[in-house]
């Protein structure tokens, strides 16, 4: 999927503590379990095998088993600090018999063909530059008749980002390789997915992000600064302010994706 060198962690223990303060234990992306439920809305996950790509600190993987009844789930991430945090979480919840976490360098997914009924991902695929290779791999590890369901951060257009988007991405300081919903859908079609659906989540997240920024500036500031340092919180306040501009303009478009691997 990406180059094969071991991934340099972008989400270290400080980042994990900061994001969990905003979004809940085990969650490194917005919306908590309620947004996960919206991503998989209408899907019968009970008894299914699930792969969670870019699982982060593991809260979502655990939720898919504990809340939705998946028989077995594997959380996969390229970064060691988040996988270590996820493994601590699975021990706390006592789900070791149904959930495991796998860390491997960026590259082809380390799983056999047709291994999963469901492939899930939450706001992680934007870190993968080669969308065609990504979806070819997702398609490969899905069972025939299996479903891919994800949320991902996207840009509203292909081509040159606006100065505001460039400023936001620079403020994040992360390996964002954003593409448009149309580009994602095309990569899914090329991989072989059918019945592809796209659901725009910008209207939801632009208001949620406004609340997150207010909390960071208000009641969360002191407790989070005590945990990670005031300078780290101040940097992220500036990042949220830059993000709010591109959410409000519509250029930053969190989006749900879904597609199916044909049976035949």
PDB file of C-alpha atoms in Angstrom:
ATOM      1  CA  UNK A   1       0.000   0.000   0.000  1.00  0.00           C
ATOM      2  CA  UNK A   2       2.830   2.383   0.855  1.00  0.00           C
ATOM      3  CA  UNK A   3       6.595   2.156   0.987  1.00  0.00           C
ATOM      4  CA  UNK A   4       7.905  -0.825   2.913  1.00  0.00           C
ATOM      5  CA  UNK A   5      10.093   0.965   5.489  1.00  0.00           C
ATOM      6  CA  UNK A   6       8.889   0.777   9.084  1.00  0.00           C
ATOM      7  CA  UNK A   7       6.501   3.613   9.860  1.00  0.00           C
ATOM      8  CA  UNK A   8       7.796   6.500  11.928  1.00  0.00           C
ATOM      9  CA  UNK A   9       5.123   6.977  14.602  1.00  0.00           C
ATOM     10  CA  UNK A  10       2.948  10.043  14.116  1.00  0.00           C
ATOM     11  CA  UNK A  11       0.652   9.121  16.990  1.00  0.00           C
ATOM     12  CA  UNK A  12       2.872   8.835  20.063  1.00  0.00           C
ATOM     13  CA  UNK A  13       1.729   8.499  23.672  1.00  0.00           C
ATOM     14  CA  UNK A  14       1.229  12.274  23.967  1.00  0.00           C
ATOM     15  CA  UNK A  15      -0.977  12.355  20.874  1.00  0.00           C
ATOM     16  CA  UNK A  16      -2.945   9.360  22.132  1.00  0.00           C
ATOM     17  CA  UNK A  17      -3.607  11.012  25.523  1.00  0.00           C
ATOM     18  CA  UNK A  18      -4.619  14.271  23.862  1.00  0.00           C
ATOM     19  CA  UNK A  19      -7.029  12.705  21.355  1.00  0.00           C
ATOM     20  CA  UNK A  20      -8.563  10.371  23.928  1.00  0.00           C
ATOM     21  CA  UNK A  21      -9.291  13.409  26.116  1.00  0.00           C
ATOM     22  CA  UNK A  22     -11.347  14.798  23.222  1.00  0.00           C
ATOM     23  CA  UNK A  23     -12.951  11.647  21.876  1.00  0.00           C
ATOM     24  CA  UNK A  24     -12.892   8.971  24.581  1.00  0.00           C
ATOM     25  CA  UNK A  25     -10.673   6.110  25.680  1.00  0.00           C
ATOM     26  CA  UNK A  26      -9.408   4.144  22.700  1.00  0.00           C
ATOM     27  CA  UNK A  27     -10.707   6.689  20.143  1.00  0.00           C
ATOM     28  CA  UNK A  28      -8.312   8.734  17.989  1.00  0.00           C
ATOM     29  CA  UNK A  29     -10.951  10.122  15.612  1.00  0.00           C
ATOM     30  CA  UNK A  30     -14.136  12.112  16.198  1.00  0.00           C
ATOM     31  CA  UNK A  31     -17.617  10.967  17.000  1.00  0.00           C
ATOM     32  CA  UNK A  32     -16.904   8.128  19.414  1.00  0.00           C
ATOM     33  CA  UNK A  33     -18.976   4.933  19.283  1.00  0.00           C
ATOM     34  CA  UNK A  34     -22.022   6.803  17.941  1.00  0.00           C
ATOM     35  CA  UNK A  35     -20.247   7.695  14.686  1.00  0.00           C
ATOM     36  CA  UNK A  36     -18.910   4.133  14.374  1.00  0.00           C
ATOM     37  CA  UNK A  37     -22.507   2.937  14.648  1.00  0.00           C
ATOM     38  CA  UNK A  38     -23.469   5.279  11.799  1.00  0.00           C
ATOM     39  CA  UNK A  39     -20.690   3.922   9.566  1.00  0.00           C
ATOM     40  CA  UNK A  40     -21.983   0.348   9.972  1.00  0.00           C
ATOM     41  CA  UNK A  41     -25.666   1.261  10.126  1.00  0.00           C
ATOM     42  CA  UNK A  42     -27.837  -1.439   8.563  1.00  0.00           C
ATOM     43  CA  UNK A  43     -25.067  -4.042   8.422  1.00  0.00           C
ATOM     44  CA  UNK A  44     -25.464  -7.342  10.283  1.00  0.00           C
ATOM     45  CA  UNK A  45     -22.101  -7.823  11.998  1.00  0.00           C
ATOM     46  CA  UNK A  46     -23.108 -10.524  14.463  1.00  0.00           C
ATOM     47  CA  UNK A  47     -20.929 -13.599  14.003  1.00  0.00           C
ATOM     48  CA  UNK A  48     -18.770 -11.931  11.328  1.00  0.00           C
ATOM     49  CA  UNK A  49     -14.993 -11.640  11.059  1.00  0.00           C
ATOM     50  CA  UNK A  50     -13.825  -8.019  10.839  1.00  0.00           C
ATOM     51  CA  UNK A  51     -10.586  -6.261   9.923  1.00  0.00           C
ATOM     52  CA  UNK A  52     -10.217  -2.715  11.284  1.00  0.00           C
ATOM     53  CA  UNK A  53      -7.557  -0.929   9.193  1.00  0.00           C
ATOM     54  CA  UNK A  54      -5.778   1.898  10.996  1.00  0.00           C
ATOM     55  CA  UNK A  55      -7.278   0.788  14.290  1.00  0.00           C
ATOM     56  CA  UNK A  56      -5.313   3.271  16.385  1.00  0.00           C
ATOM     57  CA  UNK A  57      -5.768   2.777  20.116  1.00  0.00           C
ATOM     58  CA  UNK A  58      -8.337   0.030  19.574  1.00  0.00           C
ATOM     59  CA  UNK A  59     -11.563   1.456  20.949  1.00  0.00           C
ATOM     60  CA  UNK A  60     -13.422   0.957  17.676  1.00  0.00           C
ATOM     61  CA  UNK A  61     -12.242  -2.632  17.189  1.00  0.00           C
ATOM     62  CA  UNK A  62     -13.431  -3.499  20.687  1.00  0.00           C
ATOM     63  CA  UNK A  63     -16.752  -1.726  20.082  1.00  0.00           C
ATOM     64  CA  UNK A  64     -17.423  -3.736  16.911  1.00  0.00           C
ATOM     65  CA  UNK A  65     -17.187  -6.920  18.973  1.00  0.00           C
ATOM     66  CA  UNK A  66     -18.758  -5.815  22.261  1.00  0.00           C
ATOM     67  CA  UNK A  67     -21.624  -3.780  20.786  1.00  0.00           C
ATOM     68  CA  UNK A  68     -22.200  -5.334  17.365  1.00  0.00           C
ATOM     69  CA  UNK A  69     -21.470  -8.974  18.138  1.00  0.00           C
ATOM     70  CA  UNK A  70     -18.674  -9.658  15.686  1.00  0.00           C
ATOM     71  CA  UNK A  71     -17.285 -13.145  16.253  1.00  0.00           C
ATOM     72  CA  UNK A  72     -13.689 -12.047  15.817  1.00  0.00           C
ATOM     73  CA  UNK A  73     -11.960  -8.784  14.972  1.00  0.00           C
ATOM     74  CA  UNK A  74      -8.391  -7.886  14.104  1.00  0.00           C
ATOM     75  CA  UNK A  75      -7.214  -4.319  14.547  1.00  0.00           C
ATOM     76  CA  UNK A  76      -4.328  -3.459  12.228  1.00  0.00           C
ATOM     77  CA  UNK A  77      -2.043  -0.441  12.363  1.00  0.00           C
ATOM     78  CA  UNK A  78       1.437   0.425  11.155  1.00  0.00           C
ATOM     79  CA  UNK A  79       2.369   2.341  14.314  1.00  0.00           C
ATOM     80  CA  UNK A  80       3.644   0.570  17.406  1.00  0.00           C
ATOM     81  CA  UNK A  81       2.555   3.046  20.153  1.00  0.00           C
ATOM     82  CA  UNK A  82      -1.134   2.824  19.213  1.00  0.00           C
ATOM     83  CA  UNK A  83      -1.042  -0.974  18.966  1.00  0.00           C
ATOM     84  CA  UNK A  84       0.524  -1.180  22.414  1.00  0.00           C
ATOM     85  CA  UNK A  85      -2.283   1.033  23.756  1.00  0.00           C
ATOM     86  CA  UNK A  86      -4.868  -1.135  21.985  1.00  0.00           C
ATOM     87  CA  UNK A  87      -3.466  -4.325  23.495  1.00  0.00           C
ATOM     88  CA  UNK A  88      -3.755  -2.817  26.970  1.00  0.00           C
ATOM     89  CA  UNK A  89      -7.396  -2.008  26.235  1.00  0.00           C
ATOM     90  CA  UNK A  90      -8.296  -5.507  25.078  1.00  0.00           C
ATOM     91  CA  UNK A  91      -6.842  -6.938  28.290  1.00  0.00           C
ATOM     92  CA  UNK A  92      -8.922  -4.528  30.393  1.00  0.00           C
ATOM     93  CA  UNK A  93     -12.121  -5.547  28.581  1.00  0.00           C
ATOM     94  CA  UNK A  94     -11.300  -9.255  28.682  1.00  0.00           C
ATOM     95  CA  UNK A  95     -11.879  -9.766  24.963  1.00  0.00           C
ATOM     96  CA  UNK A  96      -8.577 -11.487  24.172  1.00  0.00           C
ATOM     97  CA  UNK A  97     -10.396 -14.532  22.771  1.00  0.00           C
ATOM     98  CA  UNK A  98     -12.225 -12.444  20.146  1.00  0.00           C
ATOM     99  CA  UNK A  99      -9.964  -9.456  19.441  1.00  0.00           C
ATOM    100  CA  UNK A 100      -6.314  -9.197  18.546  1.00  0.00           C
ATOM    101  CA  UNK A 101      -4.135  -6.367  17.320  1.00  0.00           C
ATOM    102  CA  UNK A 102      -1.496  -6.612  14.610  1.00  0.00           C
ATOM    103  CA  UNK A 103       1.282  -4.144  13.863  1.00  0.00           C
ATOM    104  CA  UNK A 104       3.296  -4.362  10.649  1.00  0.00           C
ATOM    105  CA  UNK A 105       5.239  -1.932   8.445  1.00  0.00           C
ATOM    106  CA  UNK A 106       3.387  -0.109   5.657  1.00  0.00           C
ATOM    107  CA  UNK A 107       2.920  -2.296   2.586  1.00  0.00           C
ATOM    108  CA  UNK A 108       0.573  -5.076   1.491  1.00  0.00           C
ATOM    109  CA  UNK A 109      -1.856  -6.135   4.198  1.00  0.00           C
ATOM    110  CA  UNK A 110      -0.358  -9.055   6.161  1.00  0.00           C
ATOM    111  CA  UNK A 111      -3.438 -11.260   5.745  1.00  0.00           C
ATOM    112  CA  UNK A 112      -4.418 -14.067   3.374  1.00  0.00           C
ATOM    113  CA  UNK A 113      -6.885 -13.701   0.530  1.00  0.00           C
ATOM    114  CA  UNK A 114     -10.556 -13.869   1.516  1.00  0.00           C
ATOM    115  CA  UNK A 115      -9.924 -13.673   5.272  1.00  0.00           C
ATOM    116  CA  UNK A 116     -12.677 -11.280   6.426  1.00  0.00           C
ATOM    117  CA  UNK A 117     -16.416 -10.762   6.079  1.00  0.00           C
ATOM    118  CA  UNK A 118     -16.078  -7.042   6.776  1.00  0.00           C
ATOM    119  CA  UNK A 119     -13.260  -4.532   6.337  1.00  0.00           C
ATOM    120  CA  UNK A 120     -13.765  -1.381   8.407  1.00  0.00           C
ATOM    121  CA  UNK A 121     -11.723   1.803   8.701  1.00  0.00           C
ATOM    122  CA  UNK A 122     -12.252   5.076  10.560  1.00  0.00           C
ATOM    123  CA  UNK A 123     -10.397   8.186   9.399  1.00  0.00           C
ATOM    124  CA  UNK A 124      -7.150   6.351   8.640  1.00  0.00           C
ATOM    125  CA  UNK A 125      -7.054   5.828   4.877  1.00  0.00           C
ATOM    126  CA  UNK A 126      -6.065   9.446   4.237  1.00  0.00           C
ATOM    127  CA  UNK A 127      -2.549   8.447   5.320  1.00  0.00           C
ATOM    128  CA  UNK A 128      -2.199   6.076   2.325  1.00  0.00           C
ATOM    129  CA  UNK A 129      -1.067   7.848  -0.873  1.00  0.00           C
ATOM    130  CA  UNK A 130      -1.805   5.077  -3.396  1.00  0.00           C
ATOM    131  CA  UNK A 131      -5.574   4.683  -3.289  1.00  0.00           C
ATOM    132  CA  UNK A 132      -5.696   2.122  -6.109  1.00  0.00           C
ATOM    133  CA  UNK A 133      -3.218  -0.192  -4.372  1.00  0.00           C
ATOM    134  CA  UNK A 134      -5.060   0.322  -1.080  1.00  0.00           C
ATOM    135  CA  UNK A 135      -8.422  -0.799  -2.412  1.00  0.00           C
ATOM    136  CA  UNK A 136      -6.921  -3.681  -4.358  1.00  0.00           C
ATOM    137  CA  UNK A 137      -5.587  -4.960  -1.026  1.00  0.00           C
ATOM    138  CA  UNK A 138      -8.881  -4.399   0.792  1.00  0.00           C
ATOM    139  CA  UNK A 139     -10.730  -6.234  -1.992  1.00  0.00           C
ATOM    140  CA  UNK A 140      -8.218  -9.100  -1.850  1.00  0.00           C
ATOM    141  CA  UNK A 141      -8.643  -9.823   1.880  1.00  0.00           C
ATOM    142  CA  UNK A 142     -12.468  -9.636   1.768  1.00  0.00           C
ATOM    143  CA  UNK A 143     -14.539 -12.779   1.387  1.00  0.00           C
ATOM    144  CA  UNK A 144     -16.819 -12.887  -1.676  1.00  0.00           C
ATOM    145  CA  UNK A 145     -20.038 -11.174  -0.627  1.00  0.00           C
ATOM    146  CA  UNK A 146     -18.113  -9.179   1.988  1.00  0.00           C
ATOM    147  CA  UNK A 147     -18.497  -5.470   2.648  1.00  0.00           C
ATOM    148  CA  UNK A 148     -16.126  -2.542   3.081  1.00  0.00           C
ATOM    149  CA  UNK A 149     -17.449   0.213   5.377  1.00  0.00           C
ATOM    150  CA  UNK A 150     -15.427   3.255   6.345  1.00  0.00           C
ATOM    151  CA  UNK A 151     -15.292   6.869   7.311  1.00  0.00           C
ATOM    152  CA  UNK A 152     -12.434   8.952   5.982  1.00  0.00           C
ATOM    153  CA  UNK A 153     -11.247  12.538   5.833  1.00  0.00           C
ATOM    154  CA  UNK A 154     -11.278  13.814   2.259  1.00  0.00           C
ATOM    155  CA  UNK A 155     -10.862  16.961   0.227  1.00  0.00           C
ATOM    156  CA  UNK A 156     -13.859  18.166  -1.738  1.00  0.00           C
ATOM    157  CA  UNK A 157     -11.980  18.263  -5.046  1.00  0.00           C
ATOM    158  CA  UNK A 158      -8.942  16.854  -6.789  1.00  0.00           C
ATOM    159  CA  UNK A 159      -6.153  19.148  -7.882  1.00  0.00           C
ATOM    160  CA  UNK A 160      -4.432  21.962  -6.044  1.00  0.00           C
ATOM    161  CA  UNK A 161      -5.633  22.523  -2.460  1.00  0.00           C
ATOM    162  CA  UNK A 162      -6.540  26.044  -1.410  1.00  0.00           C
ATOM    163  CA  UNK A 163      -4.066  28.074   0.667  1.00  0.00           C
ATOM    164  CA  UNK A 164      -6.369  27.476   3.651  1.00  0.00           C
ATOM    165  CA  UNK A 165      -6.241  23.699   3.157  1.00  0.00           C
ATOM    166  CA  UNK A 166      -2.461  23.797   2.769  1.00  0.00           C
ATOM    167  CA  UNK A 167      -2.230  25.787   6.004  1.00  0.00           C
ATOM    168  CA  UNK A 168      -4.434  23.279   7.808  1.00  0.00           C
ATOM    169  CA  UNK A 169      -2.461  20.242   6.611  1.00  0.00           C
ATOM    170  CA  UNK A 170       0.782  21.977   7.587  1.00  0.00           C
ATOM    171  CA  UNK A 171      -0.656  22.696  11.039  1.00  0.00           C
ATOM    172  CA  UNK A 172      -1.559  19.021  11.487  1.00  0.00           C
ATOM    173  CA  UNK A 173       1.995  18.012  10.620  1.00  0.00           C
ATOM    174  CA  UNK A 174       0.795  14.517   9.633  1.00  0.00           C
ATOM    175  CA  UNK A 175       1.171  12.470   6.445  1.00  0.00           C
ATOM    176  CA  UNK A 176      -2.164  13.424   4.930  1.00  0.00           C
ATOM    177  CA  UNK A 177      -2.710  12.206   1.350  1.00  0.00           C
ATOM    178  CA  UNK A 178      -6.221  13.543   0.890  1.00  0.00           C
ATOM    179  CA  UNK A 179      -8.290  12.770  -2.191  1.00  0.00           C
ATOM    180  CA  UNK A 180     -11.861  13.518  -3.222  1.00  0.00           C
ATOM    181  CA  UNK A 181     -14.852  11.238  -2.645  1.00  0.00           C
ATOM    182  CA  UNK A 182     -14.993  10.765  -6.433  1.00  0.00           C
ATOM    183  CA  UNK A 183     -11.361   9.611  -6.459  1.00  0.00           C
ATOM    184  CA  UNK A 184     -12.041   7.096  -3.677  1.00  0.00           C
ATOM    185  CA  UNK A 185     -15.112   5.762  -5.472  1.00  0.00           C
ATOM    186  CA  UNK A 186     -13.127   5.346  -8.677  1.00  0.00           C
ATOM    187  CA  UNK A 187     -10.397   3.411  -6.848  1.00  0.00           C
ATOM    188  CA  UNK A 188     -13.062   1.169  -5.340  1.00  0.00           C
ATOM    189  CA  UNK A 189     -14.605   0.536  -8.768  1.00  0.00           C
ATOM    190  CA  UNK A 190     -11.218  -0.313 -10.244  1.00  0.00           C
ATOM    191  CA  UNK A 191     -10.612  -2.804  -7.448  1.00  0.00           C
ATOM    192  CA  UNK A 192     -13.911  -4.552  -8.243  1.00  0.00           C
ATOM    193  CA  UNK A 193     -16.314  -3.184  -5.620  1.00  0.00           C
ATOM    194  CA  UNK A 194     -19.986  -2.830  -6.512  1.00  0.00           C
ATOM    195  CA  UNK A 195     -22.972  -0.997  -4.979  1.00  0.00           C
ATOM    196  CA  UNK A 196     -20.663   1.806  -3.858  1.00  0.00           C
ATOM    197  CA  UNK A 197     -22.248   4.492  -1.701  1.00  0.00           C
ATOM    198  CA  UNK A 198     -20.868   7.828  -0.494  1.00  0.00           C
ATOM    199  CA  UNK A 199     -22.260   9.836   2.425  1.00  0.00           C
ATOM    200  CA  UNK A 200     -21.056  13.377   3.103  1.00  0.00           C
ATOM    201  CA  UNK A 201     -20.340  14.050   6.800  1.00  0.00           C
ATOM    202  CA  UNK A 202     -19.100  17.632   6.501  1.00  0.00           C
ATOM    203  CA  UNK A 203     -22.325  19.183   7.877  1.00  0.00           C
ATOM    204  CA  UNK A 204     -22.041  16.976  10.964  1.00  0.00           C
ATOM    205  CA  UNK A 205     -18.328  17.403  11.657  1.00  0.00           C
ATOM    206  CA  UNK A 206     -18.085  21.136  11.062  1.00  0.00           C
ATOM    207  CA  UNK A 207     -20.431  21.617  14.037  1.00  0.00           C
ATOM    208  CA  UNK A 208     -18.783  18.900  16.134  1.00  0.00           C
ATOM    209  CA  UNK A 209     -15.349  20.442  15.471  1.00  0.00           C
ATOM    210  CA  UNK A 210     -16.654  23.829  16.590  1.00  0.00           C
ATOM    211  CA  UNK A 211     -17.672  22.242  19.890  1.00  0.00           C
ATOM    212  CA  UNK A 212     -14.301  20.470  20.191  1.00  0.00           C
ATOM    213  CA  UNK A 213     -12.495  23.791  19.763  1.00  0.00           C
ATOM    214  CA  UNK A 214     -14.698  25.444  22.387  1.00  0.00           C
ATOM    215  CA  UNK A 215     -13.954  22.609  24.822  1.00  0.00           C
ATOM    216  CA  UNK A 216     -10.211  22.854  24.163  1.00  0.00           C
ATOM    217  CA  UNK A 217     -10.270  26.570  24.850  1.00  0.00           C
ATOM    218  CA  UNK A 218     -12.554  26.145  27.860  1.00  0.00           C
ATOM    219  CA  UNK A 219     -13.167  23.277  30.283  1.00  0.00           C
ATOM    220  CA  UNK A 220     -10.680  20.833  28.758  1.00  0.00           C
ATOM    221  CA  UNK A 221      -7.752  23.244  28.637  1.00  0.00           C
ATOM    222  CA  UNK A 222      -6.407  22.881  32.162  1.00  0.00           C
ATOM    223  CA  UNK A 223      -6.830  19.101  32.627  1.00  0.00           C
ATOM    224  CA  UNK A 224      -5.413  18.306  29.186  1.00  0.00           C
ATOM    225  CA  UNK A 225      -2.553  20.784  29.598  1.00  0.00           C
ATOM    226  CA  UNK A 226      -1.710  19.074  32.889  1.00  0.00           C
ATOM    227  CA  UNK A 227      -1.456  15.767  31.025  1.00  0.00           C
ATOM    228  CA  UNK A 228       0.352  16.793  27.823  1.00  0.00           C
ATOM    229  CA  UNK A 229       1.609  20.334  28.393  1.00  0.00           C
ATOM    230  CA  UNK A 230       0.111  23.722  27.587  1.00  0.00           C
ATOM    231  CA  UNK A 231       2.275  24.176  24.478  1.00  0.00           C
ATOM    232  CA  UNK A 232       0.851  20.976  22.975  1.00  0.00           C
ATOM    233  CA  UNK A 233      -2.723  22.090  23.645  1.00  0.00           C
ATOM    234  CA  UNK A 234      -2.015  25.565  22.233  1.00  0.00           C
ATOM    235  CA  UNK A 235      -0.612  24.028  19.044  1.00  0.00           C
ATOM    236  CA  UNK A 236      -3.721  21.921  18.624  1.00  0.00           C
ATOM    237  CA  UNK A 237      -6.016  24.873  19.231  1.00  0.00           C
ATOM    238  CA  UNK A 238      -4.291  26.582  16.284  1.00  0.00           C
ATOM    239  CA  UNK A 239      -4.736  23.390  14.251  1.00  0.00           C
ATOM    240  CA  UNK A 240      -8.452  23.224  15.071  1.00  0.00           C
ATOM    241  CA  UNK A 241      -8.857  26.872  14.105  1.00  0.00           C
ATOM    242  CA  UNK A 242      -7.224  26.147  10.727  1.00  0.00           C
ATOM    243  CA  UNK A 243      -9.364  23.034  10.297  1.00  0.00           C
ATOM    244  CA  UNK A 244     -12.574  24.930  11.056  1.00  0.00           C
ATOM    245  CA  UNK A 245     -11.925  27.258   8.119  1.00  0.00           C
ATOM    246  CA  UNK A 246     -11.766  24.412   5.592  1.00  0.00           C
ATOM    247  CA  UNK A 247     -14.708  22.624   7.195  1.00  0.00           C
ATOM    248  CA  UNK A 248     -16.791  25.777   6.924  1.00  0.00           C
ATOM    249  CA  UNK A 249     -15.722  26.328   3.307  1.00  0.00           C
ATOM    250  CA  UNK A 250     -16.626  22.718   2.460  1.00  0.00           C
ATOM    251  CA  UNK A 251     -13.154  21.833   1.202  1.00  0.00           C
ATOM    252  CA  UNK A 252     -12.538  19.414   4.098  1.00  0.00           C
ATOM    253  CA  UNK A 253     -15.124  16.661   3.639  1.00  0.00           C
ATOM    254  CA  UNK A 254     -15.307  13.777   6.091  1.00  0.00           C
ATOM    255  CA  UNK A 255     -17.162  11.071   4.186  1.00  0.00           C
ATOM    256  CA  UNK A 256     -18.599   7.592   4.722  1.00  0.00           C
ATOM    257  CA  UNK A 257     -17.839   4.938   2.091  1.00  0.00           C
ATOM    258  CA  UNK A 258     -19.387   1.540   1.514  1.00  0.00           C
ATOM    259  CA  UNK A 259     -18.950  -1.099  -1.169  1.00  0.00           C
ATOM    260  CA  UNK A 260     -19.396  -4.825  -1.688  1.00  0.00           C
ATOM    261  CA  UNK A 261     -17.217  -7.591  -3.088  1.00  0.00           C
ATOM    262  CA  UNK A 262     -19.327  -9.590  -5.564  1.00  0.00           C
ATOM    263  CA  UNK A 263     -20.029 -13.222  -4.770  1.00  0.00           C
ATOM    264  CA  UNK A 264     -19.193 -14.422  -8.259  1.00  0.00           C
TER     265      UNK A 264
END
